[in-house]
Amino acid sequence: MPILVKDFIWSQTTNAINIRIPLDPVYREAVDIFTTDKYIKAHFRPYLFEIFLLYEVNSEKSKCTLQDDLIVFHLIKKEEVDWEVLEKILTKDEKAKLRAEMLAECQEKAKQESEERALRKSQLNRFTVQQAMEIDTKQHTLMDSRRDDERNKAMNELEKWRSKTTTGTYNEFQRMDAITDSNSTSSVRIVELPNDELKLKITESKNIIKTPVKTPVKSEYVEKRKQEIGNRVLPNLRQRGLVEIKHTPRTFPTPSRESTAQEEEAWLRNITHARRATGFVSEDLRPEEHDPQWCKEKGDEFFRNGNFLGAISAYTHGITLSDKLPSLYSNRAATHFALGNFNKCVSDRLFYCFRPNEASLRG
């Protein structure tokens, strides 16, 4: 339940309201402020400042300042009138209704602002894409114009060069044709070879053009290594063997090689006789005797009869069956106390103190 703040100071001018709220108990980062045109709230645990304003203010132009020990609200009035009081006099139900209405109004306003921000963001993204496309188009147009200019320039230069050299080339070709005709009449003759001679000429030309065969380069070191590897004798494989391992069940934690089986069996027999003498061996119990409550009652009977060892055995067996009965620990502690086993008594008593009672277990 928050504590309402009533020791605030307010003052007014023609167009503004100033409210000063003490902020001694908390840090400025822990203040939660919520304002509308009709409602102001400042929550800093465990304190709450809440006011339903008498008239409306302009929340967009108003401001709030957090100082080391004060919260200062500077509210701008919508109408320049003097306020008789700062807060409206409302009932609890009216305040709850107005609070719900203002909350719904603020949520709707926040939703609209979010949608407007999303719309502005999408428009900005669309404008950015359009500008990028326009810049890209301009760059492509500029590159195309430069390429066309260079191509036209090269074509014009080629055309000029061809027009200059066409006449000289034609005259040169005519002069060479004339020389060829004059020489052909004097020294040039065309002789047809027989088929055998023609095949021989073709074969000779192929042999001349044929590339020489590359001979591999031999290395003495490589040849020596190959010979050593070929003459190497590998050792025979080792013969296989079978190792038999026999695992025998062990009652004691010591390994078999370090213990004496006859002594262990004698010790187990003695322990069994001792347990039977105290009254309990798990193998000898009847099915109904595997109940911790029965063990508790049996131990109590042994305790009343003075058979403290039997009582300890009964309580211990009950604890091994279930450790959820604190009375087993407390009764066994009393039995140890009767026998003078004070250390065991203290350990059982401490364990009993940190266990839940039987009533809580039954609940």
CSV table of C-alpha atoms in Angstrom, one decimal, residues 61-341:
chain,number,residue,atom,x,y,z
A,61,LYS,CA,4.8,22.3,-23.3
A,62,SER,CA,5.1,21.5,-19.6
A,63,LYS,CA,8.2,20.0,-18.1
A,64,CYS,CA,9.4,18.1,-15.0
A,65,THR,CA,12.8,18.5,-13.4
A,66,LEU,CA,14.3,15.9,-11.0
A,67,GLN,CA,16.8,17.4,-8.5
A,68,ASP,CA,18.7,15.8,-5.7
A,69,ASP,CA,15.9,16.3,-3.1
A,70,LEU,CA,13.0,17.7,-5.2
A,71,ILE,CA,10.6,17.0,-8.0
A,72,VAL,CA,9.6,20.2,-9.8
A,73,PHE,CA,6.6,20.3,-12.2
A,74,HIS,CA,6.3,23.4,-14.4
A,75,LEU,CA,2.9,23.2,-15.9
A,76,ILE,CA,1.6,25.6,-18.7
A,77,LYS,CA,-2.0,26.6,-18.4
A,78,LYS,CA,-4.3,26.3,-21.4
A,79,GLU,CA,-6.4,29.2,-20.1
A,80,GLU,CA,-4.9,32.2,-18.3
A,81,VAL,CA,-7.1,32.1,-15.2
A,82,ASP,CA,-6.3,32.0,-11.5
A,83,TRP,CA,-6.9,28.6,-9.8
A,84,GLU,CA,-8.6,28.7,-6.5
A,85,VAL,CA,-7.2,25.2,-5.6
A,86,LEU,CA,-4.8,22.8,-7.3
A,87,GLU,CA,-6.9,19.6,-7.1
A,88,LYS,CA,-10.5,18.7,-7.8
A,89,ILE,CA,-12.5,17.3,-5.0
A,90,LEU,CA,-13.6,13.9,-6.1
A,91,THR,CA,-14.8,10.7,-4.6
A,92,LYS,CA,-12.8,7.4,-4.7
A,93,ASP,CA,-15.1,6.0,-7.4
A,94,GLU,CA,-14.9,9.1,-9.5
A,95,LYS,CA,-11.1,9.1,-9.2
A,96,ALA,CA,-10.9,5.4,-10.3
A,97,LYS,CA,-13.2,6.2,-13.3
A,98,LEU,CA,-11.2,9.2,-14.4
A,99,ARG,CA,-8.0,7.2,-13.9
A,100,ALA,CA,-9.3,4.4,-16.2
A,101,GLU,CA,-10.5,6.9,-18.8
A,102,MET,CA,-7.1,8.7,-18.9
A,103,LEU,CA,-5.3,5.4,-19.1
A,104,ALA,CA,-7.3,4.3,-22.1
A,105,GLU,CA,-6.9,7.7,-23.7
A,106,CYS,CA,-3.1,7.6,-23.2
A,107,GLN,CA,-3.0,4.0,-24.6
A,108,GLU,CA,-4.9,5.1,-27.7
A,109,LYS,CA,-2.7,8.1,-28.1
A,110,ALA,CA,0.4,6.0,-27.8
A,111,LYS,CA,-1.0,3.5,-30.4
A,112,GLN,CA,-1.7,6.3,-32.8
A,113,GLU,CA,1.8,7.8,-32.3
A,114,SER,CA,3.3,4.4,-32.9
A,115,GLU,CA,1.3,3.9,-36.1
A,116,GLU,CA,2.4,7.4,-37.3
A,117,ARG,CA,6.0,6.7,-36.5
A,118,ALA,CA,5.8,3.4,-38.5
A,119,LEU,CA,4.1,5.3,-41.4
A,120,ARG,CA,6.8,8.0,-41.4
A,121,LYS,CA,9.5,5.4,-41.2
A,122,SER,CA,8.0,3.5,-44.2
A,123,GLN,CA,7.6,6.7,-46.2
A,124,LEU,CA,11.2,7.6,-45.3
A,125,ASN,CA,12.4,4.2,-46.5
A,126,ARG,CA,10.4,4.5,-49.7
A,127,PHE,CA,11.9,8.0,-50.3
A,128,THR,CA,15.4,6.7,-49.6
A,129,VAL,CA,14.9,3.9,-52.1
A,130,GLN,CA,13.6,6.3,-54.8
A,131,GLN,CA,16.5,8.7,-54.3
A,132,ALA,CA,18.9,5.8,-54.5
A,133,MET,CA,17.2,4.6,-57.8
A,134,GLU,CA,17.4,8.1,-59.2
A,135,ILE,CA,21.1,8.4,-58.4
A,136,ASP,CA,21.7,5.0,-59.9
A,137,THR,CA,19.8,6.0,-63.0
A,138,LYS,CA,21.8,9.2,-63.4
A,139,GLN,CA,25.1,7.3,-63.0
A,140,HIS,CA,24.1,4.8,-65.6
A,141,THR,CA,23.0,7.5,-68.0
A,142,LEU,CA,26.3,9.4,-67.5
A,143,MET,CA,28.3,6.2,-68.1
A,144,ASP,CA,26.3,5.4,-71.2
A,145,SER,CA,26.8,8.9,-72.6
A,146,ARG,CA,30.5,8.7,-72.0
A,147,ARG,CA,30.7,5.3,-73.6
A,148,ASP,CA,28.8,6.5,-76.7
A,149,ASP,CA,31.0,9.5,-77.0
A,150,GLU,CA,34.2,7.4,-76.8
A,151,ARG,CA,32.8,4.9,-79.3
A,152,ASN,CA,31.8,7.7,-81.8
A,153,LYS,CA,35.2,9.3,-81.4
A,154,ALA,CA,37.0,6.1,-82.1
A,155,MET,CA,34.8,5.3,-85.1
A,156,ASN,CA,35.4,8.8,-86.6
A,157,GLU,CA,39.1,8.5,-86.2
A,158,LEU,CA,39.0,5.0,-87.8
A,159,GLU,CA,37.0,6.4,-90.7
A,160,LYS,CA,39.4,9.2,-91.3
A,161,TRP,CA,42.4,6.8,-91.2
A,162,ARG,CA,40.7,4.5,-93.7
A,163,SER,CA,39.8,7.3,-96.1
A,164,LYS,CA,43.5,8.4,-96.1
A,165,THR,CA,45.0,5.0,-96.6
A,166,THR,CA,42.5,3.5,-99.2
A,167,THR,CA,44.0,5.2,-102.2
A,168,GLY,CA,47.7,4.4,-101.4
A,169,THR,CA,46.8,0.8,-100.6
A,170,TYR,CA,45.0,0.3,-103.9
A,171,ASN,CA,47.9,1.6,-105.9
A,172,GLU,CA,50.3,-0.6,-103.9
A,173,PHE,CA,48.2,-3.7,-104.7
A,174,GLN,CA,48.2,-2.8,-108.4
A,175,ARG,CA,52.0,-2.4,-108.4
A,176,MET,CA,52.5,-5.8,-106.7
A,177,ASP,CA,50.2,-7.5,-109.2
A,178,ALA,CA,52.1,-6.2,-112.1
A,179,ILE,CA,55.4,-7.4,-110.6
A,180,THR,CA,53.9,-10.9,-110.0
A,181,ASP,CA,52.7,-11.1,-113.6
A,182,SER,CA,56.1,-10.2,-115.0
A,183,ASN,CA,58.0,-12.8,-112.8
A,184,SER,CA,55.5,-15.5,-113.5
A,185,THR,CA,56.2,-15.3,-117.2
A,186,SER,CA,59.9,-15.7,-116.7
A,187,SER,CA,60.8,-18.0,-113.8
A,188,VAL,CA,57.9,-19.4,-111.9
A,189,ARG,CA,56.5,-22.9,-112.9
A,190,ILE,CA,54.0,-25.2,-111.4
A,191,VAL,CA,55.1,-28.9,-111.4
A,192,GLU,CA,52.8,-31.8,-110.3
A,193,LEU,CA,54.5,-34.5,-108.3
A,194,PRO,CA,53.6,-38.2,-108.5
A,195,ASN,CA,51.6,-39.8,-105.7
A,196,ASP,CA,54.6,-41.7,-104.2
A,197,GLU,CA,56.8,-38.7,-104.0
A,198,LEU,CA,53.9,-36.6,-102.6
A,199,LYS,CA,53.4,-39.1,-99.7
A,200,LEU,CA,57.1,-39.2,-99.0
A,201,LYS,CA,57.2,-35.4,-98.7
A,202,ILE,CA,54.2,-35.4,-96.4
A,203,THR,CA,55.9,-38.1,-94.1
A,204,GLU,CA,59.2,-36.2,-94.0
A,205,SER,CA,57.3,-33.0,-93.0
A,206,LYS,CA,55.5,-34.8,-90.2
A,207,ASN,CA,58.8,-36.3,-88.9
A,208,ILE,CA,60.3,-32.8,-88.9
A,209,ILE,CA,57.4,-31.3,-87.0
A,210,LYS,CA,57.2,-34.2,-84.4
A,211,THR,CA,58.4,-33.1,-81.0
A,212,PRO,CA,61.2,-35.0,-79.3
A,213,VAL,CA,60.4,-37.5,-76.6
A,214,LYS,CA,61.3,-36.5,-73.1
A,215,THR,CA,63.6,-38.9,-71.2
A,216,PRO,CA,63.0,-39.2,-67.5
A,217,VAL,CA,65.9,-38.0,-65.2
A,218,LYS,CA,67.1,-40.8,-62.9
A,219,SER,CA,68.3,-40.1,-59.3
A,220,GLU,CA,70.8,-42.3,-57.6
A,221,TYR,CA,69.3,-41.5,-54.2
A,222,VAL,CA,65.8,-42.5,-55.3
A,223,GLU,CA,67.0,-45.7,-56.8
A,224,LYS,CA,68.9,-46.5,-53.7
A,225,ARG,CA,65.9,-45.9,-51.4
A,226,LYS,CA,63.7,-48.1,-53.6
A,227,GLN,CA,66.2,-50.9,-53.5
A,228,GLU,CA,66.5,-50.6,-49.6
A,229,ILE,CA,62.7,-50.7,-49.3
A,230,GLY,CA,62.5,-53.7,-51.5
A,231,ASN,CA,65.1,-55.7,-49.6
A,232,ARG,CA,63.8,-54.8,-46.1
A,233,VAL,CA,62.6,-57.7,-44.0
A,234,LEU,CA,59.7,-57.0,-41.6
A,235,PRO,CA,59.6,-58.7,-38.2
A,236,ASN,CA,57.1,-61.4,-37.5
A,237,LEU,CA,53.8,-60.5,-35.8
A,238,ARG,CA,53.5,-61.1,-32.0
A,239,GLN,CA,51.6,-64.2,-31.0
A,240,ARG,CA,48.1,-63.6,-29.4
A,241,GLY,CA,47.3,-64.4,-25.8
A,242,LEU,CA,44.2,-64.6,-23.7
A,243,VAL,CA,43.9,-62.9,-20.3
A,244,GLU,CA,41.1,-64.2,-18.1
A,245,ILE,CA,39.6,-61.8,-15.6
A,246,LYS,CA,37.2,-63.1,-12.9
A,247,HIS,CA,35.2,-60.7,-10.9
A,248,THR,CA,33.9,-62.1,-7.6
A,249,PRO,CA,31.3,-60.3,-5.4
A,250,ARG,CA,32.9,-58.6,-2.4
A,251,THR,CA,31.2,-57.7,0.8
A,252,PHE,CA,34.2,-55.7,2.1
A,253,PRO,CA,35.7,-52.7,0.2
A,254,THR,CA,39.2,-54.2,0.4
A,255,PRO,CA,40.4,-56.2,-2.7
A,256,SER,CA,40.7,-59.9,-2.5
A,257,ARG,CA,44.5,-60.0,-2.6
A,258,GLU,CA,44.7,-57.9,0.6
A,259,SER,CA,42.1,-59.7,2.7
A,260,THR,CA,41.5,-63.1,4.3
A,261,ALA,CA,38.3,-64.8,3.3
A,262,GLN,CA,38.1,-67.0,6.4
A,263,GLU,CA,38.5,-64.1,8.8
A,264,GLU,CA,35.8,-62.1,6.9
A,265,GLU,CA,33.4,-64.9,7.0
A,266,ALA,CA,33.9,-65.4,10.7
A,267,TRP,CA,33.4,-61.6,11.3
A,268,LEU,CA,30.1,-61.7,9.3
A,269,ARG,CA,28.9,-64.7,11.3
A,270,ASN,CA,29.7,-62.9,14.6
A,271,ILE,CA,27.9,-59.7,13.5
A,272,THR,CA,24.8,-61.7,12.5
A,273,HIS,CA,24.7,-63.5,15.9
A,274,ALA,CA,25.1,-60.1,17.6
A,275,ARG,CA,22.2,-58.6,15.6
A,276,ARG,CA,20.0,-61.6,16.4
A,277,ALA,CA,20.9,-61.2,20.1
A,278,THR,CA,19.7,-57.6,20.0
A,279,GLY,CA,16.5,-58.7,18.3
A,280,PHE,CA,16.6,-57.6,14.6
A,281,VAL,CA,18.0,-59.0,11.4
A,282,SER,CA,16.3,-57.8,8.2
A,283,GLU,CA,16.2,-61.3,6.7
A,284,ASP,CA,14.4,-62.7,9.7
A,285,LEU,CA,11.7,-60.0,9.9
A,286,ARG,CA,8.1,-60.7,9.0
A,287,PRO,CA,6.4,-58.5,6.3
A,288,GLU,CA,4.4,-56.5,8.8
A,289,GLU,CA,7.7,-55.7,10.7
A,290,HIS,CA,9.0,-53.6,7.7
A,291,ASP,CA,7.1,-50.6,9.0
A,292,PRO,CA,9.0,-47.7,10.6
A,293,GLN,CA,6.1,-47.0,13.0
A,294,TRP,CA,6.2,-50.6,14.2
A,295,CYS,CA,10.0,-50.2,14.7
A,296,LYS,CA,9.4,-47.1,16.8
A,297,GLU,CA,6.9,-48.9,19.0
A,298,LYS,CA,9.2,-51.9,19.4
A,299,GLY,CA,12.1,-49.7,20.3
A,300,ASP,CA,9.9,-47.9,22.9
A,301,GLU,CA,9.0,-51.3,24.4
A,302,PHE,CA,12.7,-52.3,24.6
A,303,PHE,CA,13.5,-48.9,26.2
A,304,ARG,CA,10.9,-49.4,28.9
A,305,ASN,CA,12.1,-52.9,29.6
A,306,GLY,CA,15.7,-51.6,29.9
A,307,ASN,CA,17.0,-53.3,26.7
A,308,PHE,CA,18.8,-50.3,25.4
A,309,LEU,CA,20.8,-52.1,22.7
A,310,GLY,CA,17.6,-53.6,21.3
A,311,ALA,CA,15.9,-50.2,21.3
A,312,ILE,CA,18.8,-48.7,19.4
A,313,SER,CA,18.7,-51.5,16.9
A,314,ALA,CA,14.9,-51.0,16.4
A,315,TYR,CA,15.2,-47.3,16.0
A,316,THR,CA,18.1,-47.7,13.6
A,317,HIS,CA,16.2,-50.2,11.5
A,318,GLY,CA,13.2,-47.9,11.4
A,319,ILE,CA,15.5,-45.0,10.2
A,320,THR,CA,16.9,-47.2,7.5
A,321,LEU,CA,13.3,-48.0,6.3
A,322,SER,CA,12.3,-44.3,6.4
A,323,ASP,CA,14.0,-41.2,7.7
A,324,LYS,CA,10.8,-39.2,7.7
A,325,LEU,CA,9.9,-39.8,11.4
A,326,PRO,CA,11.8,-37.4,13.7
A,327,SER,CA,10.7,-39.3,16.7
A,328,LEU,CA,13.0,-42.2,15.7
A,329,TYR,CA,16.0,-39.8,16.0
A,330,SER,CA,14.8,-38.2,19.3
A,331,ASN,CA,14.1,-41.6,20.9
A,332,ARG,CA,17.4,-43.0,19.8
A,333,ALA,CA,19.1,-40.0,21.2
A,334,ALA,CA,17.5,-40.7,24.6
A,335,THR,CA,18.6,-44.3,24.4
A,336,HIS,CA,22.2,-43.2,23.7
A,337,PHE,CA,22.0,-40.8,26.6
A,338,ALA,CA,20.9,-43.7,28.9
A,339,LEU,CA,23.9,-45.7,27.7
A,340,GLY,CA,26.3,-42.8,28.0
A,341,ASN,CA,27.0,-42.3,24.3
